[in-house]
């Protein structure tokens, strides 16, 4: 099984804080890989690094056998045409309706006729179940529907790799169920490689083939979905089971309670 | 004490870096070879959004400004028995100063703020990022058309402002204050020089257009992707461009009076 | 969503309105007359003092503008101001002995050149020179003359009775 994306010894800093410190991740092709971790662990940053929007301080990110940060602008854009990305807020263009949003990458990058574009867009919308909503404007869509449209747009050019940035956050159970089903079905039906970045443990583990867990800039665990649930390391346990206190502390660092209650005595 | 000097120095360097980033943005947009087939419809859309939709405020303002200048001017000139100079008074004030400057400030308030808010919102809702990930350059697709739309709309709006303001002064001077129409127009024609007054005014408006839309686009592009960020970007776009227009007006007028 | 065609029509109207505004500004407001170089001929005139005369000041006959001043130079030999007048081609019957004077438009206005045609049958052509020139009236000299006349006039009334016959 070859790896579509290979991340080696990645180091990335922001504001003198190490977001990633010597991280190795391999994303096998044709499978759904989940990258999970607590908030602020840099999961979205990882997707941006894969997509070439950010450059690593050191280490390599290899996608489709090409080192992402050594490409020039044109090569990077060619690479990106093979990737689809679903942003947390959907990222739909507010001045275009649903149909035009999905048609956008087709109009930009292909010379297909209007009739062909129409057929393709209708098929993509059908895949996400929103063909009937094609004339609505993004402002008229619910959050879940907007995400599905964004998904249809992400697969418009039939990419080989698709990345989901927190696809389940803030969704009601039904929308969540729909999205979960869609991600799995699309991955298998279209032979995609999917990368899900999320902190929704239950949903993600239910469809992921392989899981990486990141914390404090390092990998704190990886393995198949089943093996992760049974893992015994403390950090992992707190994360997987959603324990309120553990390696990630409940209390923000502060003085002893008695000191604060007695008050800051004016000297 | 040294702390204050250090702070001033740091702020100065920060401002310099901002200026540099804005300049780089402008350079990347202007010097990037444009795709005419795809680009021109986008520019036309922006000329509509920035120019045509500003027409209402420009025409109404210019009409009233022309009328007010004529009214005020008449009463002062009448004291010197020079009321036949009303035509030149209005025409020169409008074509040399009021036309370019007031149009620029109104444009900053209406189109500049709209553009800054639009771009800031697109940044906050990750539309610019998704465009990038779809291998479409947002600079070419979103930023450049708005810049060109601004460059082109401003001089056109100024021309319309000038004409409507002078017409407004004609309404007040001739129709209301009963000045002689022939004297009004012929005195104006002999005092207003096309090259020195009208064309210089248009040069000014071209420079102002560049400055206003450039500031608006940059403020939107670098705004923080939050609602507070967008609000402050919009405010800053209007304030900075207005200040820039007024100070550049002085510089340009000094250059023009000295006949370049 | 406004359709592309509607947008294009409105932008077209906008451009049209701006063009009309430009034309109005050019002709009605600034009186731009098409004064092409080819349709005029150049004539020179030398003045002792041109006063406030500027380039592009009008040249008039009987108050009607027939041309403009195109150049003002100082002749280093005679120390006179040599003014080049560009006269409209269709005004080609100005006698060579016409005089050129520098007058003021109104009380405080700009200076312009007034040509007074004479009687010669030869007409001014490209490169001709107008010989009979009257310089601009300099206000200080005028006041000086006036003061002199007022004070000199008192002296003259005393001498008048003595020199009446001699003066005539």
PDB file of C-alpha atoms in Angstrom, chain A residues 59-242:
ATOM      1  CA  UNK A  59      11.117  18.431   7.600  1.00  0.00           C
ATOM      2  CA  UNK A  60       9.275  17.430   4.444  1.00  0.00           C
ATOM      3  CA  UNK A  61       5.717  17.068   3.301  1.00  0.00           C
ATOM      4  CA  UNK A  62       5.431  14.828   0.270  1.00  0.00           C
ATOM      5  CA  UNK A  63       2.160  14.640  -1.648  1.00  0.00           C
ATOM      6  CA  UNK A  64       1.729  12.545  -4.790  1.00  0.00           C
ATOM      7  CA  UNK A  65       5.497  11.942  -4.598  1.00  0.00           C
ATOM      8  CA  UNK A  66       6.236  15.651  -4.805  1.00  0.00           C
ATOM      9  CA  UNK A  67       7.722  17.760  -2.061  1.00  0.00           C
ATOM     10  CA  UNK A  68       5.130  20.415  -1.520  1.00  0.00           C
ATOM     11  CA  UNK A  69       7.284  23.293  -0.333  1.00  0.00           C
ATOM     12  CA  UNK A  70       9.796  22.983  -3.137  1.00  0.00           C
ATOM     13  CA  UNK A  71       7.218  23.568  -5.864  1.00  0.00           C
ATOM     14  CA  UNK A  72       6.840  26.872  -7.620  1.00  0.00           C
ATOM     15  CA  UNK A  73       3.486  28.612  -7.849  1.00  0.00           C
ATOM     16  CA  UNK A  74       2.368  26.947 -11.052  1.00  0.00           C
ATOM     17  CA  UNK A  75       3.354  23.454  -9.951  1.00  0.00           C
ATOM     18  CA  UNK A  76       1.664  24.000  -6.625  1.00  0.00           C
ATOM     19  CA  UNK A  77      -1.539  24.994  -8.362  1.00  0.00           C
ATOM     20  CA  UNK A  78      -1.377  21.916 -10.564  1.00  0.00           C
ATOM     21  CA  UNK A  79      -0.940  19.803  -7.439  1.00  0.00           C
ATOM     22  CA  UNK A  80      -3.876  21.479  -5.744  1.00  0.00           C
ATOM     23  CA  UNK A  81      -6.172  20.562  -8.590  1.00  0.00           C
ATOM     24  CA  UNK A  82      -5.798  16.970  -7.436  1.00  0.00           C
ATOM     25  CA  UNK A  83      -6.773  17.851  -3.902  1.00  0.00           C
ATOM     26  CA  UNK A  84     -10.122  18.812  -2.496  1.00  0.00           C
ATOM     27  CA  UNK A  85     -10.573  20.558   0.814  1.00  0.00           C
ATOM     28  CA  UNK A  86     -13.623  21.004   2.933  1.00  0.00           C
ATOM     29  CA  UNK A  87     -13.240  23.968   5.275  1.00  0.00           C
ATOM     30  CA  UNK A  88     -14.753  24.198   8.690  1.00  0.00           C
ATOM     31  CA  UNK A  89     -17.069  27.006   7.708  1.00  0.00           C
ATOM     32  CA  UNK A  90     -17.793  25.582   4.276  1.00  0.00           C
ATOM     33  CA  UNK A  91     -16.179  28.460   2.454  1.00  0.00           C
ATOM     34  CA  UNK A  92     -18.971  28.767  -0.074  1.00  0.00           C
ATOM     35  CA  UNK A  93     -18.923  31.878  -2.230  1.00  0.00           C
ATOM     36  CA  UNK A  94     -21.730  34.007  -0.958  1.00  0.00           C
ATOM     37  CA  UNK A  95     -22.366  35.790  -4.235  1.00  0.00           C
ATOM     38  CA  UNK A  96     -22.997  32.569  -6.172  1.00  0.00           C
ATOM     39  CA  UNK A  97     -25.858  30.121  -5.771  1.00  0.00           C
ATOM     40  CA  UNK A  98     -25.351  26.437  -4.986  1.00  0.00           C
ATOM     41  CA  UNK A  99     -25.091  25.368  -8.609  1.00  0.00           C
ATOM     42  CA  UNK A 100     -22.544  28.041  -9.482  1.00  0.00           C
ATOM     43  CA  UNK A 101     -20.514  27.271  -6.384  1.00  0.00           C
ATOM     44  CA  UNK A 102     -20.093  23.646  -7.385  1.00  0.00           C
ATOM     45  CA  UNK A 103     -19.516  24.636 -11.004  1.00  0.00           C
ATOM     46  CA  UNK A 104     -16.795  27.130 -10.053  1.00  0.00           C
ATOM     47  CA  UNK A 105     -13.767  24.789 -10.197  1.00  0.00           C
ATOM     48  CA  UNK A 106     -15.079  23.264 -13.400  1.00  0.00           C
ATOM     49  CA  UNK A 107     -15.453  26.638 -15.054  1.00  0.00           C
ATOM     50  CA  UNK A 108     -12.041  27.775 -13.881  1.00  0.00           C
ATOM     51  CA  UNK A 109      -9.956  24.750 -14.710  1.00  0.00           C
ATOM     52  CA  UNK A 110     -11.686  22.953 -17.553  1.00  0.00           C
ATOM     53  CA  UNK A 111     -12.878  23.981 -20.960  1.00  0.00           C
ATOM     54  CA  UNK A 112     -16.028  21.907 -20.776  1.00  0.00           C
ATOM     55  CA  UNK A 113     -19.190  23.147 -22.394  1.00  0.00           C
ATOM     56  CA  UNK A 114     -22.035  24.482 -20.307  1.00  0.00           C
ATOM     57  CA  UNK A 115     -24.066  21.364 -20.963  1.00  0.00           C
ATOM     58  CA  UNK A 116     -21.298  19.107 -19.699  1.00  0.00           C
ATOM     59  CA  UNK A 117     -20.703  21.284 -16.663  1.00  0.00           C
ATOM     60  CA  UNK A 118     -24.403  21.153 -15.905  1.00  0.00           C
ATOM     61  CA  UNK A 119     -24.423  17.372 -16.010  1.00  0.00           C
ATOM     62  CA  UNK A 120     -21.345  17.096 -13.818  1.00  0.00           C
ATOM     63  CA  UNK A 121     -22.659  19.569 -11.255  1.00  0.00           C
ATOM     64  CA  UNK A 122     -25.998  17.806 -11.077  1.00  0.00           C
ATOM     65  CA  UNK A 123     -24.254  14.498 -10.516  1.00  0.00           C
ATOM     66  CA  UNK A 124     -22.042  15.866  -7.760  1.00  0.00           C
ATOM     67  CA  UNK A 125     -25.027  17.439  -6.066  1.00  0.00           C
ATOM     68  CA  UNK A 126     -26.872  14.163  -6.399  1.00  0.00           C
ATOM     69  CA  UNK A 127     -24.032  12.427  -4.588  1.00  0.00           C
ATOM     70  CA  UNK A 128     -24.514  14.678  -1.588  1.00  0.00           C
ATOM     71  CA  UNK A 129     -28.259  14.634  -1.869  1.00  0.00           C
ATOM     72  CA  UNK A 130     -28.776  18.322  -2.675  1.00  0.00           C
ATOM     73  CA  UNK A 131     -29.616  18.303  -6.361  1.00  0.00           C
ATOM     74  CA  UNK A 132     -33.007  19.906  -5.643  1.00  0.00           C
ATOM     75  CA  UNK A 133     -31.410  22.782  -3.742  1.00  0.00           C
ATOM     76  CA  UNK A 134     -29.246  23.923  -6.598  1.00  0.00           C
ATOM     77  CA  UNK A 135     -30.875  27.330  -7.048  1.00  0.00           C
ATOM     78  CA  UNK A 136     -30.594  28.380  -3.419  1.00  0.00           C
ATOM     79  CA  UNK A 137     -28.083  30.967  -2.251  1.00  0.00           C
ATOM     80  CA  UNK A 138     -25.615  29.982   0.499  1.00  0.00           C
ATOM     81  CA  UNK A 139     -27.321  32.314   2.935  1.00  0.00           C
ATOM     82  CA  UNK A 140     -30.479  30.239   2.587  1.00  0.00           C
ATOM     83  CA  UNK A 141     -28.801  26.973   3.513  1.00  0.00           C
ATOM     84  CA  UNK A 142     -28.516  25.408   6.936  1.00  0.00           C
ATOM     85  CA  UNK A 143     -25.025  24.708   8.262  1.00  0.00           C
ATOM     86  CA  UNK A 144     -25.173  21.035   7.421  1.00  0.00           C
ATOM     87  CA  UNK A 145     -26.450  21.673   3.923  1.00  0.00           C
ATOM     88  CA  UNK A 146     -23.760  24.277   3.325  1.00  0.00           C
ATOM     89  CA  UNK A 147     -21.126  21.740   4.276  1.00  0.00           C
ATOM     90  CA  UNK A 148     -22.583  19.192   1.901  1.00  0.00           C
ATOM     91  CA  UNK A 149     -22.504  21.724  -0.928  1.00  0.00           C
ATOM     92  CA  UNK A 150     -18.902  22.507  -0.063  1.00  0.00           C
ATOM     93  CA  UNK A 151     -18.212  18.772  -0.207  1.00  0.00           C
ATOM     94  CA  UNK A 152     -19.808  18.550  -3.654  1.00  0.00           C
ATOM     95  CA  UNK A 153     -17.593  21.432  -4.735  1.00  0.00           C
ATOM     96  CA  UNK A 154     -14.506  19.767  -3.269  1.00  0.00           C
ATOM     97  CA  UNK A 155     -15.085  16.651  -5.372  1.00  0.00           C
ATOM     98  CA  UNK A 156     -16.047  18.572  -8.519  1.00  0.00           C
ATOM     99  CA  UNK A 157     -12.715  17.989 -10.200  1.00  0.00           C
ATOM    100  CA  UNK A 158     -12.556  14.345  -9.059  1.00  0.00           C
ATOM    101  CA  UNK A 159      -9.534  14.776  -6.811  1.00  0.00           C
ATOM    102  CA  UNK A 160      -7.408  11.929  -5.523  1.00  0.00           C
ATOM    103  CA  UNK A 161      -7.054  13.370  -2.041  1.00  0.00           C
ATOM    104  CA  UNK A 162      -9.715  15.040   0.005  1.00  0.00           C
ATOM    105  CA  UNK A 163      -9.195  16.761   3.330  1.00  0.00           C
ATOM    106  CA  UNK A 164     -11.908  17.504   5.862  1.00  0.00           C
ATOM    107  CA  UNK A 165     -11.306  20.216   8.438  1.00  0.00           C
ATOM    108  CA  UNK A 166     -13.546  19.528  11.444  1.00  0.00           C
ATOM    109  CA  UNK A 167     -16.468  18.305   9.353  1.00  0.00           C
ATOM    110  CA  UNK A 168     -18.603  17.278  12.333  1.00  0.00           C
ATOM    111  CA  UNK A 169     -18.227  20.261  14.610  1.00  0.00           C
ATOM    112  CA  UNK A 170     -21.448  21.998  15.571  1.00  0.00           C
ATOM    113  CA  UNK A 171     -23.735  19.645  13.732  1.00  0.00           C
ATOM    114  CA  UNK A 172     -26.995  18.179  14.942  1.00  0.00           C
ATOM    115  CA  UNK A 173     -27.100  14.372  15.157  1.00  0.00           C
ATOM    116  CA  UNK A 174     -28.930  13.912  11.870  1.00  0.00           C
ATOM    117  CA  UNK A 175     -26.574  16.113   9.839  1.00  0.00           C
ATOM    118  CA  UNK A 176     -23.689  14.449  11.538  1.00  0.00           C
ATOM    119  CA  UNK A 177     -25.016  11.043  10.552  1.00  0.00           C
ATOM    120  CA  UNK A 178     -25.461  12.223   6.976  1.00  0.00           C
ATOM    121  CA  UNK A 179     -21.924  13.556   6.787  1.00  0.00           C
ATOM    122  CA  UNK A 180     -20.440  10.428   8.328  1.00  0.00           C
ATOM    123  CA  UNK A 181     -22.216   8.279   5.793  1.00  0.00           C
ATOM    124  CA  UNK A 182     -21.208  10.563   2.913  1.00  0.00           C
ATOM    125  CA  UNK A 183     -17.543  10.593   3.809  1.00  0.00           C
ATOM    126  CA  UNK A 184     -17.342   6.830   3.993  1.00  0.00           C
ATOM    127  CA  UNK A 185     -19.425   6.211   0.882  1.00  0.00           C
ATOM    128  CA  UNK A 186     -17.572   8.753  -1.246  1.00  0.00           C
ATOM    129  CA  UNK A 187     -14.224   7.433  -0.151  1.00  0.00           C
ATOM    130  CA  UNK A 188     -15.090   3.902  -1.155  1.00  0.00           C
ATOM    131  CA  UNK A 189     -17.159   4.677  -4.248  1.00  0.00           C
ATOM    132  CA  UNK A 190     -14.715   7.149  -5.784  1.00  0.00           C
ATOM    133  CA  UNK A 191     -11.512   5.493  -4.596  1.00  0.00           C
ATOM    134  CA  UNK A 192     -10.481   8.632  -2.748  1.00  0.00           C
ATOM    135  CA  UNK A 193      -7.967   9.058  -0.017  1.00  0.00           C
ATOM    136  CA  UNK A 194      -9.562  10.980   2.824  1.00  0.00           C
ATOM    137  CA  UNK A 195      -7.950  12.817   5.685  1.00  0.00           C
ATOM    138  CA  UNK A 196     -10.269  13.872   8.484  1.00  0.00           C
ATOM    139  CA  UNK A 197      -9.123  16.338  11.072  1.00  0.00           C
ATOM    140  CA  UNK A 198     -11.518  16.306  13.959  1.00  0.00           C
ATOM    141  CA  UNK A 199     -11.999  16.102  17.681  1.00  0.00           C
ATOM    142  CA  UNK A 200     -15.284  14.260  17.521  1.00  0.00           C
ATOM    143  CA  UNK A 201     -13.989  10.928  18.726  1.00  0.00           C
ATOM    144  CA  UNK A 202     -17.019   8.732  18.302  1.00  0.00           C
ATOM    145  CA  UNK A 203     -18.002   9.776  14.786  1.00  0.00           C
ATOM    146  CA  UNK A 204     -14.472   9.819  13.487  1.00  0.00           C
ATOM    147  CA  UNK A 205     -13.521   6.464  14.930  1.00  0.00           C
ATOM    148  CA  UNK A 206     -16.630   4.931  13.416  1.00  0.00           C
ATOM    149  CA  UNK A 207     -15.425   5.488   9.865  1.00  0.00           C
ATOM    150  CA  UNK A 208     -11.668   5.941  10.079  1.00  0.00           C
ATOM    151  CA  UNK A 209      -9.334   3.202   8.976  1.00  0.00           C
ATOM    152  CA  UNK A 210      -6.266   4.670  10.618  1.00  0.00           C
ATOM    153  CA  UNK A 211      -5.893   7.249  13.320  1.00  0.00           C
ATOM    154  CA  UNK A 212      -3.144   9.656  14.385  1.00  0.00           C
ATOM    155  CA  UNK A 213      -3.435  11.544  17.620  1.00  0.00           C
ATOM    156  CA  UNK A 214      -1.478  14.733  18.149  1.00  0.00           C
ATOM    157  CA  UNK A 215      -0.849  16.601  21.364  1.00  0.00           C
ATOM    158  CA  UNK A 216       1.730  19.154  22.482  1.00  0.00           C
ATOM    159  CA  UNK A 217       3.268  19.196  19.029  1.00  0.00           C
ATOM    160  CA  UNK A 218       4.019  15.485  19.033  1.00  0.00           C
ATOM    161  CA  UNK A 219       2.323  12.278  18.042  1.00  0.00           C
ATOM    162  CA  UNK A 220       0.900  10.722  21.150  1.00  0.00           C
ATOM    163  CA  UNK A 221      -0.573   7.720  19.459  1.00  0.00           C
ATOM    164  CA  UNK A 222      -1.417   6.095  16.166  1.00  0.00           C
ATOM    165  CA  UNK A 223      -2.951   2.894  14.985  1.00  0.00           C
ATOM    166  CA  UNK A 224      -6.130   1.424  13.638  1.00  0.00           C
ATOM    167  CA  UNK A 225      -9.369   2.744  15.037  1.00  0.00           C
ATOM    168  CA  UNK A 226      -9.960  -0.366  17.107  1.00  0.00           C
ATOM    169  CA  UNK A 227      -6.515  -0.437  18.655  1.00  0.00           C
ATOM    170  CA  UNK A 228      -6.714   3.231  19.631  1.00  0.00           C
ATOM    171  CA  UNK A 229      -9.825   2.716  21.709  1.00  0.00           C
ATOM    172  CA  UNK A 230      -8.038   0.128  23.747  1.00  0.00           C
ATOM    173  CA  UNK A 231      -4.817   2.096  24.213  1.00  0.00           C
ATOM    174  CA  UNK A 232      -3.748   2.699  27.781  1.00  0.00           C
ATOM    175  CA  UNK A 233      -1.473   5.792  27.711  1.00  0.00           C
ATOM    176  CA  UNK A 234      -2.796   8.564  29.937  1.00  0.00           C
ATOM    177  CA  UNK A 235      -2.978  11.338  27.361  1.00  0.00           C
ATOM    178  CA  UNK A 236      -4.721   9.063  24.911  1.00  0.00           C
ATOM    179  CA  UNK A 237      -7.145   7.806  27.502  1.00  0.00           C
ATOM    180  CA  UNK A 238      -8.159  11.280  28.552  1.00  0.00           C
ATOM    181  CA  UNK A 239      -8.714  12.278  24.938  1.00  0.00           C
ATOM    182  CA  UNK A 240     -10.522   9.199  23.771  1.00  0.00           C
ATOM    183  CA  UNK A 241     -12.799   8.975  26.741  1.00  0.00           C
ATOM    184  CA  UNK A 242     -13.279  12.691  27.185  1.00  0.00           C
TER     185      UNK A 242
END
